[in-house]
Amino acid sequence: EAQVTQNPRYLITVTGKKLTVTCSQNMNHEYMSWYRQDPGLGLRQIYYSMNVEVTDKGDVPEGYKVSRKEKRNFPLILESPSPNQTSLYFCASSTRTGYEQYFGPGTRLTVT
Amino acid sequence: DQQVKQNSPSLSVQEGRISILNCDYTNSMFDYFLWYKKYPAEGPTFLISISSIKDKNEDGRFTVFLNKSAKHLSLHIVPSQPGDSAVYFCAAIYGKLTFGQGTILTVHP
């Protein structure tokens, strides 16, 4: 089954404690991306990757890091989480840049 | 600056009637437009798309209209069904994907 998986699905953490949200896709897609969803703001892009070892900033990259060492995986790293990073996070992938993306189920992060 | 806007946070429709969701954009360079549907506790799923060289695209009960001169996109769902109740996001592409804020559609039986 074609899918994008994210782990964990729910996470409560404290300010400053480094965390990683994993994302994996099994469709051999070149393009992967991370978004955050906040009330009234829709989905905003954090980082994206057009292929292995190629990553770039989206609209709201501050406080986040990513890496793309393998085609299937695109982890999101919060080195020092802060309460304003409390949000719902989605990973997505597609064959072409941005077109018809497949989304993961989401990770709800709470930073206290 | 919100380049893609969905000005109606919510829409309520009776089952069997038409649902019309609207989206406005400001960047005339957008060359591809999409609609996504999102149920609670799930990720968004692709619904329908349209290229900027077209003004209409149909897929079953779903039709997307594009008015480039007005920089306006709309999604028509006919007939609406209770299972269509979800959040609908419009999105536009120029190099990257930009989403609107979303509209919550509720279809009442």
PDB file of C-alpha atoms in Angstrom:
ATOM      1  CA  GLU A   1       0.000   0.000   0.000  1.00  0.00           C
ATOM      2  CA  ALA A   2       1.341   3.424  -1.007  1.00  0.00           C
ATOM      3  CA  GLN A   3       1.755   5.510   2.102  1.00  0.00           C
ATOM      4  CA  VAL A   4       3.610   8.142   4.058  1.00  0.00           C
ATOM      5  CA  THR A   5       4.237   7.245   7.692  1.00  0.00           C
ATOM      6  CA  GLN A   6       5.120   9.565  10.544  1.00  0.00           C
ATOM      7  CA  ASN A   7       6.258   8.815  14.057  1.00  0.00           C
ATOM      8  CA  PRO A   8       5.345   9.594  16.709  1.00  0.00           C
ATOM      9  CA  ARG A   9       1.697  10.540  16.146  1.00  0.00           C
ATOM     10  CA  TYR A  10       1.482  12.414  19.438  1.00  0.00           C
ATOM     11  CA  LEU A  11       4.276  13.975  21.459  1.00  0.00           C
ATOM     12  CA  ILE A  12       4.339  16.125  24.571  1.00  0.00           C
ATOM     13  CA  THR A  13       7.719  17.534  25.464  1.00  0.00           C
ATOM     14  CA  VAL A  14       9.355  20.359  27.397  1.00  0.00           C
ATOM     15  CA  THR A  15      11.102  23.464  26.171  1.00  0.00           C
ATOM     16  CA  GLY A  16      14.646  22.838  25.011  1.00  0.00           C
ATOM     17  CA  LYS A  17      14.569  19.051  24.807  1.00  0.00           C
ATOM     18  CA  LYS A  18      15.702  17.989  21.329  1.00  0.00           C
ATOM     19  CA  LEU A  19      13.303  15.817  19.375  1.00  0.00           C
ATOM     20  CA  THR A  20      13.017  14.180  15.967  1.00  0.00           C
ATOM     21  CA  VAL A  21       9.853  13.375  14.032  1.00  0.00           C
ATOM     22  CA  THR A  22      10.439  10.683  11.453  1.00  0.00           C
ATOM     23  CA  CYS A  23       8.839  10.519   8.007  1.00  0.00           C
ATOM     24  CA  SER A  24       9.071   7.695   5.521  1.00  0.00           C
ATOM     25  CA  GLN A  25       7.445   7.057   2.134  1.00  0.00           C
ATOM     26  CA  ASN A  26       7.322   3.854   0.069  1.00  0.00           C
ATOM     27  CA  MET A  27       6.470   5.358  -3.330  1.00  0.00           C
ATOM     28  CA  ASN A  28      10.000   6.210  -4.493  1.00  0.00           C
ATOM     29  CA  HIS A  29       9.057   9.885  -4.623  1.00  0.00           C
ATOM     30  CA  GLU A  30      11.776  12.470  -5.231  1.00  0.00           C
ATOM     31  CA  TYR A  31       9.989  15.350  -3.551  1.00  0.00           C
ATOM     32  CA  MET A  32       9.285  15.448   0.198  1.00  0.00           C
ATOM     33  CA  SER A  33       8.118  18.261   2.401  1.00  0.00           C
ATOM     34  CA  TRP A  34       7.165  19.211   5.962  1.00  0.00           C
ATOM     35  CA  TYR A  35       4.210  21.417   6.878  1.00  0.00           C
ATOM     36  CA  ARG A  36       2.704  22.722  10.059  1.00  0.00           C
ATOM     37  CA  GLN A  37      -1.003  23.375  10.452  1.00  0.00           C
ATOM     38  CA  ASP A  38      -2.197  26.090  12.809  1.00  0.00           C
ATOM     39  CA  PRO A  39      -5.739  27.441  13.300  1.00  0.00           C
ATOM     40  CA  GLY A  40      -6.567  30.193  10.829  1.00  0.00           C
ATOM     41  CA  LEU A  41      -3.240  29.841   9.025  1.00  0.00           C
ATOM     42  CA  GLY A  42      -3.765  26.688   7.007  1.00  0.00           C
ATOM     43  CA  LEU A  43      -0.752  24.588   6.066  1.00  0.00           C
ATOM     44  CA  ARG A  44       2.592  26.338   5.972  1.00  0.00           C
ATOM     45  CA  GLN A  45       5.695  24.755   4.508  1.00  0.00           C
ATOM     46  CA  ILE A  46       8.688  24.343   6.821  1.00  0.00           C
ATOM     47  CA  TYR A  47      11.289  22.623   4.626  1.00  0.00           C
ATOM     48  CA  TYR A  48      11.287  20.650   1.430  1.00  0.00           C
ATOM     49  CA  SER A  49      13.617  18.311  -0.422  1.00  0.00           C
ATOM     50  CA  MET A  50      13.739  17.747  -4.174  1.00  0.00           C
ATOM     51  CA  ASN A  51      15.974  14.697  -3.876  1.00  0.00           C
ATOM     52  CA  VAL A  52      18.611  13.022  -1.718  1.00  0.00           C
ATOM     53  CA  GLU A  53      20.982  15.550  -0.136  1.00  0.00           C
ATOM     54  CA  VAL A  54      18.950  18.446  -1.608  1.00  0.00           C
ATOM     55  CA  THR A  55      16.928  20.431   0.920  1.00  0.00           C
ATOM     56  CA  ASP A  56      15.654  23.996   1.061  1.00  0.00           C
ATOM     57  CA  LYS A  57      13.727  26.320   3.345  1.00  0.00           C
ATOM     58  CA  GLY A  58      10.013  26.788   3.075  1.00  0.00           C
ATOM     59  CA  ASP A  59       7.994  29.646   4.532  1.00  0.00           C
ATOM     60  CA  VAL A  60       8.577  28.990   8.253  1.00  0.00           C
ATOM     61  CA  PRO A  61      11.964  27.231   8.686  1.00  0.00           C
ATOM     62  CA  GLU A  62      13.133  28.958  11.892  1.00  0.00           C
ATOM     63  CA  GLY A  63      13.754  26.501  14.726  1.00  0.00           C
ATOM     64  CA  TYR A  64      13.720  23.414  12.489  1.00  0.00           C
ATOM     65  CA  LYS A  65      16.284  21.252  10.723  1.00  0.00           C
ATOM     66  CA  VAL A  66      15.916  18.460   8.181  1.00  0.00           C
ATOM     67  CA  SER A  67      18.094  15.946   6.421  1.00  0.00           C
ATOM     68  CA  ARG A  68      17.625  13.713   3.370  1.00  0.00           C
ATOM     69  CA  LYS A  69      20.238  10.979   3.435  1.00  0.00           C
ATOM     70  CA  GLU A  70      17.962   8.378   1.858  1.00  0.00           C
ATOM     71  CA  LYS A  71      15.241   8.840  -0.716  1.00  0.00           C
ATOM     72  CA  ARG A  72      12.509   7.352   1.446  1.00  0.00           C
ATOM     73  CA  ASN A  73      13.226   9.203   4.720  1.00  0.00           C
ATOM     74  CA  PHE A  74      12.924  12.884   5.625  1.00  0.00           C
ATOM     75  CA  PRO A  75      13.157  13.489   9.392  1.00  0.00           C
ATOM     76  CA  LEU A  76      12.237  16.791  11.018  1.00  0.00           C
ATOM     77  CA  ILE A  77      14.492  17.867  13.878  1.00  0.00           C
ATOM     78  CA  LEU A  78      13.705  20.411  16.583  1.00  0.00           C
ATOM     79  CA  GLU A  79      17.020  21.103  18.304  1.00  0.00           C
ATOM     80  CA  SER A  80      15.542  23.278  21.069  1.00  0.00           C
ATOM     81  CA  PRO A  81      11.742  23.204  20.929  1.00  0.00           C
ATOM     82  CA  SER A  82       9.773  26.197  22.162  1.00  0.00           C
ATOM     83  CA  PRO A  83       6.054  26.567  22.990  1.00  0.00           C
ATOM     84  CA  ASN A  84       5.406  28.414  19.696  1.00  0.00           C
ATOM     85  CA  GLN A  85       6.282  25.179  17.897  1.00  0.00           C
ATOM     86  CA  THR A  86       3.224  23.511  19.403  1.00  0.00           C
ATOM     87  CA  SER A  87       1.359  22.505  16.260  1.00  0.00           C
ATOM     88  CA  LEU A  88       0.130  19.725  13.998  1.00  0.00           C
ATOM     89  CA  TYR A  89       2.867  18.588  11.636  1.00  0.00           C
ATOM     90  CA  PHE A  90       2.471  16.822   8.299  1.00  0.00           C
ATOM     91  CA  CYS A  91       5.024  15.175   6.076  1.00  0.00           C
ATOM     92  CA  ALA A  92       4.225  14.821   2.374  1.00  0.00           C
ATOM     93  CA  SER A  93       5.758  13.387  -0.773  1.00  0.00           C
ATOM     94  CA  SER A  94       5.177  13.557  -4.523  1.00  0.00           C
ATOM     95  CA  THR A  95       6.765  12.677  -7.828  1.00  0.00           C
ATOM     96  CA  ARG A  96       6.991  16.294  -8.938  1.00  0.00           C
ATOM     97  CA  THR A  97       7.714  19.407  -6.984  1.00  0.00           C
ATOM     98  CA  GLY A  98       4.601  20.083  -4.952  1.00  0.00           C
ATOM     99  CA  TYR A  99       2.116  18.449  -7.323  1.00  0.00           C
ATOM    100  CA  GLU A 100      -0.541  16.100  -5.920  1.00  0.00           C
ATOM    101  CA  GLN A 101       1.255  15.337  -2.729  1.00  0.00           C
ATOM    102  CA  TYR A 102       0.574  12.338  -0.509  1.00  0.00           C
ATOM    103  CA  PHE A 103       0.369  13.320   3.151  1.00  0.00           C
ATOM    104  CA  GLY A 104       1.180  11.394   6.283  1.00  0.00           C
ATOM    105  CA  PRO A 105      -1.353  11.118   9.130  1.00  0.00           C
ATOM    106  CA  GLY A 106       0.152  13.976  11.130  1.00  0.00           C
ATOM    107  CA  THR A 107       2.095  14.428  14.367  1.00  0.00           C
ATOM    108  CA  ARG A 108       0.525  16.509  17.109  1.00  0.00           C
ATOM    109  CA  LEU A 109       3.326  18.158  19.073  1.00  0.00           C
ATOM    110  CA  THR A 110       2.871  20.004  22.348  1.00  0.00           C
ATOM    111  CA  VAL A 111       5.813  21.904  23.843  1.00  0.00           C
ATOM    112  CA  THR A 112       5.329  23.046  27.445  1.00  0.00           C
TER     113      THR A 112
ATOM    114  CA  ASP B   1       1.379  37.947   3.141  1.00  0.00           C
ATOM    115  CA  GLN B   2      -1.295  35.362   2.433  1.00  0.00           C
ATOM    116  CA  GLN B   3      -1.070  34.682  -1.301  1.00  0.00           C
ATOM    117  CA  VAL B   4      -3.894  32.135  -1.265  1.00  0.00           C
ATOM    118  CA  LYS B   5      -7.001  33.012   0.711  1.00  0.00           C
ATOM    119  CA  GLN B   6     -10.143  31.145   1.635  1.00  0.00           C
ATOM    120  CA  ASN B   7     -12.323  33.844   3.106  1.00  0.00           C
ATOM    121  CA  SER B   8     -15.091  31.578   4.375  1.00  0.00           C
ATOM    122  CA  PRO B   9     -13.984  29.633   7.459  1.00  0.00           C
ATOM    123  CA  SER B  10     -17.053  27.421   7.273  1.00  0.00           C
ATOM    124  CA  LEU B  11     -19.942  26.398   5.023  1.00  0.00           C
ATOM    125  CA  SER B  12     -23.089  24.468   5.891  1.00  0.00           C
ATOM    126  CA  VAL B  13     -25.125  22.721   3.172  1.00  0.00           C
ATOM    127  CA  GLN B  14     -28.088  20.355   3.007  1.00  0.00           C
ATOM    128  CA  GLU B  15     -27.520  16.878   1.609  1.00  0.00           C
ATOM    129  CA  GLY B  16     -28.241  16.740  -2.115  1.00  0.00           C
ATOM    130  CA  ARG B  17     -27.632  20.451  -2.695  1.00  0.00           C
ATOM    131  CA  ILE B  18     -24.596  22.090  -4.252  1.00  0.00           C
ATOM    132  CA  SER B  19     -21.565  23.050  -2.162  1.00  0.00           C
ATOM    133  CA  ILE B  20     -19.424  25.894  -3.507  1.00  0.00           C
ATOM    134  CA  LEU B  21     -16.068  26.530  -1.899  1.00  0.00           C
ATOM    135  CA  ASN B  22     -14.139  29.609  -2.932  1.00  0.00           C
ATOM    136  CA  CYS B  23     -10.498  30.574  -3.048  1.00  0.00           C
ATOM    137  CA  ASP B  24      -8.756  33.796  -4.110  1.00  0.00           C
ATOM    138  CA  TYR B  25      -5.100  34.279  -4.941  1.00  0.00           C
ATOM    139  CA  THR B  26      -2.837  37.239  -5.511  1.00  0.00           C
ATOM    140  CA  ASN B  27       0.175  35.837  -7.382  1.00  0.00           C
ATOM    141  CA  SER B  28      -0.492  35.782 -11.130  1.00  0.00           C
ATOM    142  CA  MET B  29       2.504  33.476 -11.583  1.00  0.00           C
ATOM    143  CA  PHE B  30       0.695  30.487 -10.047  1.00  0.00           C
ATOM    144  CA  ASP B  31       0.407  27.894 -12.827  1.00  0.00           C
ATOM    145  CA  TYR B  32      -1.338  24.969 -11.161  1.00  0.00           C
ATOM    146  CA  PHE B  33      -4.094  24.772  -8.595  1.00  0.00           C
ATOM    147  CA  LEU B  34      -5.279  21.956  -6.355  1.00  0.00           C
ATOM    148  CA  TRP B  35      -7.935  21.119  -3.802  1.00  0.00           C
ATOM    149  CA  TYR B  36      -7.280  18.867  -0.839  1.00  0.00           C
ATOM    150  CA  LYS B  37      -9.765  17.373   1.599  1.00  0.00           C
ATOM    151  CA  LYS B  38      -8.932  16.688   5.227  1.00  0.00           C
ATOM    152  CA  TYR B  39     -10.823  14.573   7.742  1.00  0.00           C
ATOM    153  CA  PRO B  40     -10.091  14.850  11.490  1.00  0.00           C
ATOM    154  CA  ALA B  41      -7.039  12.881  12.656  1.00  0.00           C
ATOM    155  CA  GLU B  42      -5.934  12.251   9.065  1.00  0.00           C
ATOM    156  CA  GLY B  43      -3.592  13.948   6.631  1.00  0.00           C
ATOM    157  CA  PRO B  44      -4.970  15.936   3.689  1.00  0.00           C
ATOM    158  CA  THR B  45      -5.788  13.936   0.570  1.00  0.00           C
ATOM    159  CA  PHE B  46      -5.640  15.215  -2.981  1.00  0.00           C
ATOM    160  CA  LEU B  47      -9.062  15.815  -4.507  1.00  0.00           C
ATOM    161  CA  ILE B  48      -8.834  17.574  -7.856  1.00  0.00           C
ATOM    162  CA  SER B  49      -6.546  19.941  -9.741  1.00  0.00           C
ATOM    163  CA  ILE B  50      -6.491  22.333 -12.669  1.00  0.00           C
ATOM    164  CA  SER B  51      -3.787  23.814 -14.814  1.00  0.00           C
ATOM    165  CA  SER B  52      -3.730  27.561 -15.430  1.00  0.00           C
ATOM    166  CA  ILE B  53      -4.305  26.936 -19.146  1.00  0.00           C
ATOM    167  CA  LYS B  54      -7.764  25.543 -18.412  1.00  0.00           C
ATOM    168  CA  ASP B  55     -10.851  27.086 -16.856  1.00  0.00           C
ATOM    169  CA  LYS B  56     -12.696  23.946 -15.773  1.00  0.00           C
ATOM    170  CA  ASN B  57     -11.944  20.394 -14.688  1.00  0.00           C
ATOM    171  CA  GLU B  58     -14.472  17.747 -13.662  1.00  0.00           C
ATOM    172  CA  ASP B  59     -14.142  14.511 -11.745  1.00  0.00           C
ATOM    173  CA  GLY B  60     -17.433  12.888 -10.880  1.00  0.00           C
ATOM    174  CA  ARG B  61     -19.311  15.072  -8.388  1.00  0.00           C
ATOM    175  CA  PHE B  62     -16.397  17.513  -8.137  1.00  0.00           C
ATOM    176  CA  THR B  63     -15.743  20.388 -10.533  1.00  0.00           C
ATOM    177  CA  VAL B  64     -13.072  23.032 -10.195  1.00  0.00           C
ATOM    178  CA  PHE B  65     -13.418  26.378 -11.962  1.00  0.00           C
ATOM    179  CA  LEU B  66     -10.598  28.823 -12.555  1.00  0.00           C
ATOM    180  CA  ASN B  67     -11.131  32.497 -13.373  1.00  0.00           C
ATOM    181  CA  LYS B  68      -7.659  33.865 -14.046  1.00  0.00           C
ATOM    182  CA  SER B  69      -8.753  37.443 -14.658  1.00  0.00           C
ATOM    183  CA  ALA B  70     -10.393  37.526 -11.227  1.00  0.00           C
ATOM    184  CA  LYS B  71      -7.667  35.350  -9.647  1.00  0.00           C
ATOM    185  CA  HIS B  72     -10.442  33.150  -8.294  1.00  0.00           C
ATOM    186  CA  LEU B  73     -10.797  29.404  -7.898  1.00  0.00           C
ATOM    187  CA  SER B  74     -13.891  27.515  -6.848  1.00  0.00           C
ATOM    188  CA  LEU B  75     -14.822  23.926  -6.085  1.00  0.00           C
ATOM    189  CA  HIS B  76     -18.360  22.716  -6.761  1.00  0.00           C
ATOM    190  CA  ILE B  77     -19.653  19.521  -5.199  1.00  0.00           C
ATOM    191  CA  VAL B  78     -22.921  18.248  -6.672  1.00  0.00           C
ATOM    192  CA  PRO B  79     -24.784  16.585  -5.078  1.00  0.00           C
ATOM    193  CA  SER B  80     -23.309  17.074  -1.616  1.00  0.00           C
ATOM    194  CA  GLN B  81     -23.222  14.070   0.696  1.00  0.00           C
ATOM    195  CA  PRO B  82     -22.696  13.822   4.471  1.00  0.00           C
ATOM    196  CA  GLY B  83     -19.395  12.035   3.820  1.00  0.00           C
ATOM    197  CA  ASP B  84     -18.153  15.216   2.133  1.00  0.00           C
ATOM    198  CA  SER B  85     -18.060  16.929   5.531  1.00  0.00           C
ATOM    199  CA  ALA B  86     -14.392  17.823   6.002  1.00  0.00           C
ATOM    200  CA  VAL B  87     -11.932  20.703   5.825  1.00  0.00           C
ATOM    201  CA  TYR B  88     -11.140  21.735   2.250  1.00  0.00           C
ATOM    202  CA  PHE B  89      -7.867  23.432   1.378  1.00  0.00           C
ATOM    203  CA  CYS B  90      -7.125  25.115  -1.903  1.00  0.00           C
ATOM    204  CA  ALA B  91      -3.497  25.323  -2.956  1.00  0.00           C
ATOM    205  CA  ALA B  92      -1.486  26.908  -5.746  1.00  0.00           C
ATOM    206  CA  ILE B  93       1.900  26.201  -7.255  1.00  0.00           C
ATOM    207  CA  TYR B  94       4.631  28.471  -8.541  1.00  0.00           C
ATOM    208  CA  GLY B  95       7.806  26.618  -7.749  1.00  0.00           C
ATOM    209  CA  LYS B  96       6.303  25.491  -4.465  1.00  0.00           C
ATOM    210  CA  LEU B  97       2.917  24.693  -3.032  1.00  0.00           C
ATOM    211  CA  THR B  98       1.075  27.430  -1.118  1.00  0.00           C
ATOM    212  CA  PHE B  99      -2.085  26.581   0.818  1.00  0.00           C
ATOM    213  CA  GLY B 100      -5.119  28.589   1.828  1.00  0.00           C
ATOM    214  CA  GLN B 101      -6.426  28.610   5.396  1.00  0.00           C
ATOM    215  CA  GLY B 102      -9.104  25.992   4.803  1.00  0.00           C
ATOM    216  CA  THR B 103     -12.919  25.932   4.831  1.00  0.00           C
ATOM    217  CA  ILE B 104     -14.892  23.572   7.060  1.00  0.00           C
ATOM    218  CA  LEU B 105     -17.730  22.039   5.044  1.00  0.00           C
ATOM    219  CA  THR B 106     -20.641  20.473   6.924  1.00  0.00           C
ATOM    220  CA  VAL B 107     -23.256  18.580   4.935  1.00  0.00           C
ATOM    221  CA  HIS B 108     -26.435  17.952   6.921  1.00  0.00           C
ATOM    222  CA  PRO B 109     -28.599  14.878   6.196  1.00  0.00           C
TER     223      PRO B 109
END
